[in-house]
Amino acid sequence: MYDFKRRIYEVIEVSSIGDISSRAYDRLMTTAIIVGLLPLTVKEMNNYLVAIDIFVSILFIFDYAARVYTADYKMGYQNYRAYIAYIFTPLAIFDFLSIIPIIYIFVPVSGFISLLRLFRVFRMLKLVRYSKTMIIIRNVIRKVKSQLMAVLFLIIIYIFGAAMLIFQLEPNLFNNFFDALYWATISITTIGYGDIYPVTTVGRLITMISALVGMAVIALPTGIITAAYMAEITKKKSKYEL
């Protein structure tokens, strides 16, 4: 029983060298993911796209069920908690969300149900599992997530601080505080759409500082991820050389 279960786990996981069945499964799922995104490229569904969507959804349901079934191997311990823990992992959540759009096909369209079509975009995130490059990036982000969270925290503090300042200095410029947050966000990313802009000297000075801070903020996570990525690549090269 466990030999069969382990074989299922080996097939559905990213293929190892020499495992033809697992490699074929990876290619099948990669193709299904790409094809499953086609409905998002058209305005209205037709019979062909509906058939494709149903077939792809069935594959995703099978894949999700198989991954939950073999979650004890994935998580590394034989316990019912392994199944619960796996269900709440990011990739498992994306797998589940990518299945939900099938409801749209069988349930009469309503305001909420029609929004389920947008959940197809989560199918794109399933590619992370089958792309070696994306796997490396995923590992890198896991290693530097604490540093990235610290940078994100600083960004949020600065955005709220800048929004509060500009909201008090130019109250007539914004209808509400959310508009000020919107301005602070697009200013710190140095985009500045021009739909909201300060007219006072102090307000423009804050905008200039926000843009300069934005360049530094963008450089921080870029440097962190690049350094960790290069370290991961070097580690893998050293492993293969051995």
Tab-separated table of N, CA, C and O in Angstrom, residues 106-177:
chain	number	residue	atom	x	y	z
A	106	PHE	N	-21.044	25.175	-14.226
A	106	PHE	CA	-22.217	24.376	-13.877
A	106	PHE	C	-23.263	25.131	-13.060
A	106	PHE	O	-24.375	24.655	-12.889
A	107	VAL	N	-22.913	26.302	-12.554
A	107	VAL	CA	-23.842	27.076	-11.738
A	107	VAL	C	-24.290	28.307	-12.519
A	107	VAL	O	-23.474	28.935	-13.202
A	108	PRO	N	-25.580	28.654	-12.463
A	108	PRO	CA	-26.055	29.850	-13.170
A	108	PRO	C	-25.252	31.086	-12.782
A	108	PRO	O	-24.881	31.271	-11.625
A	109	VAL	N	-24.982	31.911	-13.786
A	109	VAL	CA	-24.135	33.078	-13.579
A	109	VAL	C	-24.832	34.105	-12.683
A	109	VAL	O	-25.990	34.426	-12.868
A	110	SER	N	-24.089	34.592	-11.700
A	110	SER	CA	-24.564	35.683	-10.852
A	110	SER	C	-23.379	36.608	-10.602
A	110	SER	O	-22.276	36.359	-11.101
A	111	GLY	N	-23.606	37.659	-9.839
A	111	GLY	CA	-22.527	38.606	-9.599
A	111	GLY	C	-21.301	37.968	-8.979
A	111	GLY	O	-20.184	38.170	-9.432
A	112	PHE	N	-21.515	37.151	-7.933
A	112	PHE	CA	-20.389	36.526	-7.249
A	112	PHE	C	-19.793	35.391	-8.072
A	112	PHE	O	-18.576	35.265	-8.199
A	113	ILE	N	-20.667	34.560	-8.650
A	113	ILE	CA	-20.198	33.404	-9.414
A	113	ILE	C	-19.353	33.838	-10.600
A	113	ILE	O	-18.352	33.199	-10.939
A	114	SER	N	-19.734	34.939	-11.244
A	114	SER	CA	-18.969	35.398	-12.399
A	114	SER	C	-17.537	35.797	-12.022
A	114	SER	O	-16.624	35.697	-12.839
A	115	LEU	N	-17.351	36.212	-10.777
A	115	LEU	CA	-16.011	36.580	-10.333
A	115	LEU	C	-15.096	35.361	-10.190
A	115	LEU	O	-13.872	35.501	-10.192
A	116	LEU	N	-15.700	34.177	-10.073
A	116	LEU	CA	-14.896	32.969	-9.921
A	116	LEU	C	-14.046	32.699	-11.154
A	116	LEU	O	-13.046	32.000	-11.079
A	117	ARG	N	-14.462	33.263	-12.305
A	117	ARG	CA	-13.660	33.093	-13.518
A	117	ARG	C	-12.251	33.638	-13.335
A	117	ARG	O	-11.294	33.124	-13.898
A	118	LEU	N	-12.150	34.687	-12.526
A	118	LEU	CA	-10.845	35.328	-12.327
A	118	LEU	C	-9.883	34.423	-11.573
A	118	LEU	O	-8.670	34.627	-11.629
A	119	PHE	N	-10.413	33.408	-10.879
A	119	PHE	CA	-9.554	32.515	-10.116
A	119	PHE	C	-8.674	31.669	-11.040
A	119	PHE	O	-7.738	31.028	-10.576
A	120	ARG	N	-8.980	31.692	-12.346
A	120	ARG	CA	-8.136	30.940	-13.277
A	120	ARG	C	-6.708	31.463	-13.291
A	120	ARG	O	-5.793	30.733	-13.653
A	121	VAL	N	-6.539	32.712	-12.907
A	121	VAL	CA	-5.195	33.295	-12.922
A	121	VAL	C	-4.270	32.569	-11.945
A	121	VAL	O	-3.047	32.556	-12.121
A	122	PHE	N	-4.858	31.930	-10.917
A	122	PHE	CA	-4.039	31.180	-9.960
A	122	PHE	C	-3.394	29.951	-10.607
A	122	PHE	O	-2.442	29.401	-10.046
A	123	ARG	N	-3.921	29.544	-11.759
A	123	ARG	CA	-3.312	28.417	-12.461
A	123	ARG	C	-1.892	28.755	-12.895
A	123	ARG	O	-1.044	27.868	-12.989
A	124	MET	N	-1.654	30.014	-13.163
A	124	MET	CA	-0.311	30.436	-13.575
A	124	MET	C	0.709	30.154	-12.476
A	124	MET	O	1.863	29.798	-12.749
A	125	LEU	N	0.283	30.302	-11.210
A	125	LEU	CA	1.191	30.093	-10.090
A	125	LEU	C	1.567	28.628	-9.928
A	125	LEU	O	2.573	28.312	-9.285
A	126	LYS	N	0.777	27.731	-10.513
A	126	LYS	CA	1.108	26.315	-10.454
A	126	LYS	C	2.377	26.004	-11.238
A	126	LYS	O	3.025	24.984	-11.008
A	127	LEU	N	2.730	26.881	-12.177
A	127	LEU	CA	3.950	26.671	-12.965
A	127	LEU	C	5.204	26.739	-12.098
A	127	LEU	O	6.254	26.227	-12.489
A	128	VAL	N	5.083	27.387	-10.943
A	128	VAL	CA	6.228	27.494	-10.038
A	128	VAL	C	6.749	26.105	-9.685
A	128	VAL	O	7.948	25.890	-9.535
A	129	ARG	N	5.836	25.154	-9.572
A	129	ARG	CA	6.212	23.797	-9.161
A	129	ARG	C	7.032	23.086	-10.221
A	129	ARG	O	7.857	22.221	-9.909
A	130	TYR	N	6.827	23.422	-11.496
A	130	TYR	CA	7.437	22.656	-12.585
A	130	TYR	C	8.593	23.378	-13.264
A	130	TYR	O	9.249	22.802	-14.118
A	131	SER	N	8.845	24.607	-12.910
A	131	SER	CA	9.956	25.362	-13.487
A	131	SER	C	11.143	25.322	-12.530
A	131	SER	O	11.030	25.744	-11.375
A	132	LYS	N	12.280	24.816	-12.996
A	132	LYS	CA	13.461	24.727	-12.147
A	132	LYS	C	13.931	26.119	-11.718
A	132	LYS	O	14.385	26.314	-10.593
A	133	THR	N	13.824	27.074	-12.640
A	133	THR	CA	14.223	28.444	-12.308
A	133	THR	C	13.325	29.023	-11.226
A	133	THR	O	13.799	29.655	-10.280
A	134	MET	N	12.013	28.776	-11.361
A	134	MET	CA	11.078	29.278	-10.368
A	134	MET	C	11.269	28.586	-9.025
A	134	MET	O	11.057	29.188	-7.966
A	135	ILE	N	11.671	27.321	-9.048
A	135	ILE	CA	11.944	26.604	-7.805
A	135	ILE	C	13.116	27.251	-7.076
A	135	ILE	O	13.103	27.420	-5.855
A	136	ILE	N	14.142	27.631	-7.854
A	136	ILE	CA	15.298	28.313	-7.257
A	136	ILE	C	14.865	29.647	-6.648
A	136	ILE	O	15.249	29.989	-5.521
A	137	ILE	N	14.052	30.405	-7.396
A	137	ILE	CA	13.576	31.701	-6.900
A	137	ILE	C	12.723	31.510	-5.643
A	137	ILE	O	12.825	32.290	-4.682
A	138	ARG	N	11.895	30.469	-5.648
A	138	ARG	CA	11.072	30.184	-4.471
A	138	ARG	C	11.948	29.887	-3.258
A	138	ARG	O	11.691	30.378	-2.161
A	139	ASN	N	12.989	29.096	-3.453
A	139	ASN	CA	13.916	28.787	-2.362
A	139	ASN	C	14.627	30.042	-1.871
A	139	ASN	O	14.853	30.210	-0.665
A	140	VAL	N	14.980	30.913	-2.822
A	140	VAL	CA	15.662	32.157	-2.468
A	140	VAL	C	14.760	33.032	-1.606
A	140	VAL	O	15.181	33.574	-0.580
A	141	ILE	N	13.510	33.176	-2.026
A	141	ILE	CA	12.564	34.024	-1.289
A	141	ILE	C	12.322	33.471	0.109
A	141	ILE	O	12.171	34.221	1.079
A	142	ARG	N	12.283	32.143	0.228
A	142	ARG	CA	12.126	31.538	1.551
A	142	ARG	C	13.278	31.899	2.470
A	142	ARG	O	13.090	32.145	3.659
A	143	LYS	N	14.479	31.944	1.909
A	143	LYS	CA	15.660	32.223	2.716
A	143	LYS	C	15.720	33.680	3.168
A	143	LYS	O	16.254	33.977	4.240
A	144	VAL	N	15.208	34.588	2.347
A	144	VAL	CA	15.335	36.020	2.667
A	144	VAL	C	13.986	36.641	3.024
A	144	VAL	O	13.854	37.869	3.000
A	145	LYS	N	12.998	35.818	3.352
A	145	LYS	CA	11.660	36.352	3.601
A	145	LYS	C	11.637	37.297	4.806
A	145	LYS	O	10.873	38.272	4.826
A	146	SER	N	12.476	37.025	5.817
A	146	SER	CA	12.494	37.917	6.983
A	146	SER	C	13.028	39.298	6.607
A	146	SER	O	12.494	40.321	7.043
A	147	GLN	N	14.079	39.338	5.760
A	147	GLN	CA	14.615	40.617	5.305
A	147	GLN	C	13.618	41.353	4.424
A	147	GLN	O	13.458	42.574	4.532
A	148	LEU	N	12.925	40.606	3.559
A	148	LEU	CA	11.929	41.220	2.686
A	148	LEU	C	10.748	41.764	3.487
A	148	LEU	O	10.200	42.820	3.162
A	149	MET	N	10.365	41.033	4.529
A	149	MET	CA	9.272	41.510	5.379
A	149	MET	C	9.674	42.783	6.112
A	149	MET	O	8.854	43.682	6.302
A	150	ALA	N	10.955	42.875	6.508
A	150	ALA	CA	11.437	44.089	7.171
A	150	ALA	C	11.384	45.280	6.214
A	150	ALA	O	10.966	46.386	6.588
A	151	VAL	N	11.788	45.059	4.950
A	151	VAL	CA	11.728	46.117	3.940
A	151	VAL	C	10.278	46.527	3.687
A	151	VAL	O	9.952	47.718	3.585
A	152	LEU	N	9.388	45.527	3.580
A	152	LEU	CA	7.965	45.810	3.368
A	152	LEU	C	7.397	46.637	4.518
A	152	LEU	O	6.602	47.565	4.300
A	153	PHE	N	7.807	46.304	5.727
A	153	PHE	CA	7.345	47.047	6.906
A	153	PHE	C	7.785	48.509	6.834
A	153	PHE	O	7.017	49.430	7.119
A	154	LEU	N	9.030	48.733	6.414
A	154	LEU	CA	9.538	50.096	6.262
A	154	LEU	C	8.765	50.859	5.189
A	154	LEU	O	8.458	52.045	5.347
A	155	ILE	N	8.460	50.162	4.086
A	155	ILE	CA	7.709	50.793	3.000
A	155	ILE	C	6.326	51.227	3.480
A	155	ILE	O	5.877	52.351	3.210
A	156	ILE	N	5.665	50.336	4.204
A	156	ILE	CA	4.310	50.644	4.696
A	156	ILE	C	4.342	51.829	5.653
A	156	ILE	O	3.494	52.730	5.583
A	157	ILE	N	5.339	51.855	6.547
A	157	ILE	CA	5.469	52.975	7.486
A	157	ILE	C	5.674	54.284	6.733
A	157	ILE	O	5.038	55.304	7.035
A	158	TYR	N	6.555	54.252	5.725
A	158	TYR	CA	6.830	55.480	4.973
A	158	TYR	C	5.602	55.935	4.187
A	158	TYR	O	5.310	57.140	4.136
A	159	ILE	N	4.896	55.000	3.563
A	159	ILE	CA	3.707	55.355	2.785
A	159	ILE	C	2.664	56.023	3.675
A	159	ILE	O	2.088	57.066	3.319
A	160	PHE	N	2.404	55.434	4.845
A	160	PHE	CA	1.414	56.022	5.748
A	160	PHE	C	1.892	57.378	6.268
A	160	PHE	O	1.091	58.320	6.373
A	161	GLY	N	3.194	57.490	6.588
A	161	GLY	CA	3.717	58.764	7.067
A	161	GLY	C	3.611	59.853	6.024
A	161	GLY	O	3.164	60.981	6.315
A	162	ALA	N	4.002	59.543	4.771
A	162	ALA	CA	3.924	60.522	3.684
A	162	ALA	C	2.471	60.891	3.393
A	162	ALA	O	2.157	62.062	3.133
A	163	ALA	N	1.581	59.892	3.444
A	163	ALA	CA	0.158	60.154	3.187
A	163	ALA	C	-0.433	61.080	4.241
A	163	ALA	O	-1.208	61.993	3.925
A	164	MET	N	-0.062	60.852	5.496
A	164	MET	CA	-0.567	61.707	6.575
A	164	MET	C	-0.073	63.140	6.430
A	164	MET	O	-0.835	64.101	6.616
A	165	LEU	N	1.215	63.302	6.093
A	165	LEU	CA	1.772	64.646	5.923
A	165	LEU	C	1.083	65.394	4.785
A	165	LEU	O	0.632	66.538	4.957
A	166	ILE	N	1.010	64.770	3.620
A	166	ILE	CA	0.441	65.449	2.458
A	166	ILE	C	-1.055	65.698	2.638
A	166	ILE	O	-1.609	66.686	2.144
A	167	PHE	N	-1.729	64.804	3.379
A	167	PHE	CA	-3.168	64.948	3.621
A	167	PHE	C	-3.443	66.165	4.500
A	167	PHE	O	-4.467	66.838	4.340
A	168	GLN	N	-2.530	66.440	5.422
A	168	GLN	CA	-2.689	67.597	6.297
A	168	GLN	C	-2.234	68.891	5.626
A	168	GLN	O	-2.817	69.950	5.844
A	169	LEU	N	-1.188	68.797	4.769
A	169	LEU	CA	-0.656	69.984	4.112
A	169	LEU	C	-1.550	70.453	2.966
A	169	LEU	O	-1.670	71.657	2.728
A	170	GLU	N	-2.162	69.491	2.258
A	170	GLU	CA	-3.016	69.840	1.117
A	170	GLU	C	-4.346	69.103	1.210
A	170	GLU	O	-4.646	68.206	0.423
A	171	PRO	N	-5.173	69.453	2.182
A	171	PRO	CA	-6.445	68.746	2.397
A	171	PRO	C	-7.415	68.878	1.225
A	171	PRO	O	-8.251	67.989	1.007
A	172	ASN	N	-7.319	69.970	0.472
A	172	ASN	CA	-8.239	70.157	-0.649
A	172	ASN	C	-7.881	69.290	-1.857
A	172	ASN	O	-8.671	69.159	-2.796
A	173	LEU	N	-6.696	68.717	-1.829
A	173	LEU	CA	-6.249	67.910	-2.967
A	173	LEU	C	-6.859	66.520	-2.962
A	173	LEU	O	-7.024	65.900	-4.014
A	174	PHE	N	-7.246	66.032	-1.782
A	174	PHE	CA	-7.736	64.653	-1.651
A	174	PHE	C	-9.164	64.640	-1.118
A	174	PHE	O	-9.525	65.419	-0.238
A	175	ASN	N	-9.950	63.717	-1.667
A	175	ASN	CA	-11.318	63.548	-1.183
A	175	ASN	C	-11.347	62.829	0.161
A	175	ASN	O	-12.218	63.059	0.989
A	176	ASN	N	-10.404	61.903	0.352
A	176	ASN	CA	-10.325	61.135	1.595
A	176	ASN	C	-8.878	60.662	1.785
A	176	ASN	O	-8.023	60.882	0.931
A	177	PHE	N	-8.646	60.004	2.922
A	177	PHE	CA	-7.287	59.561	3.244
A	177	PHE	C	-6.799	58.462	2.299
A	177	PHE	O	-5.592	58.345	2.048
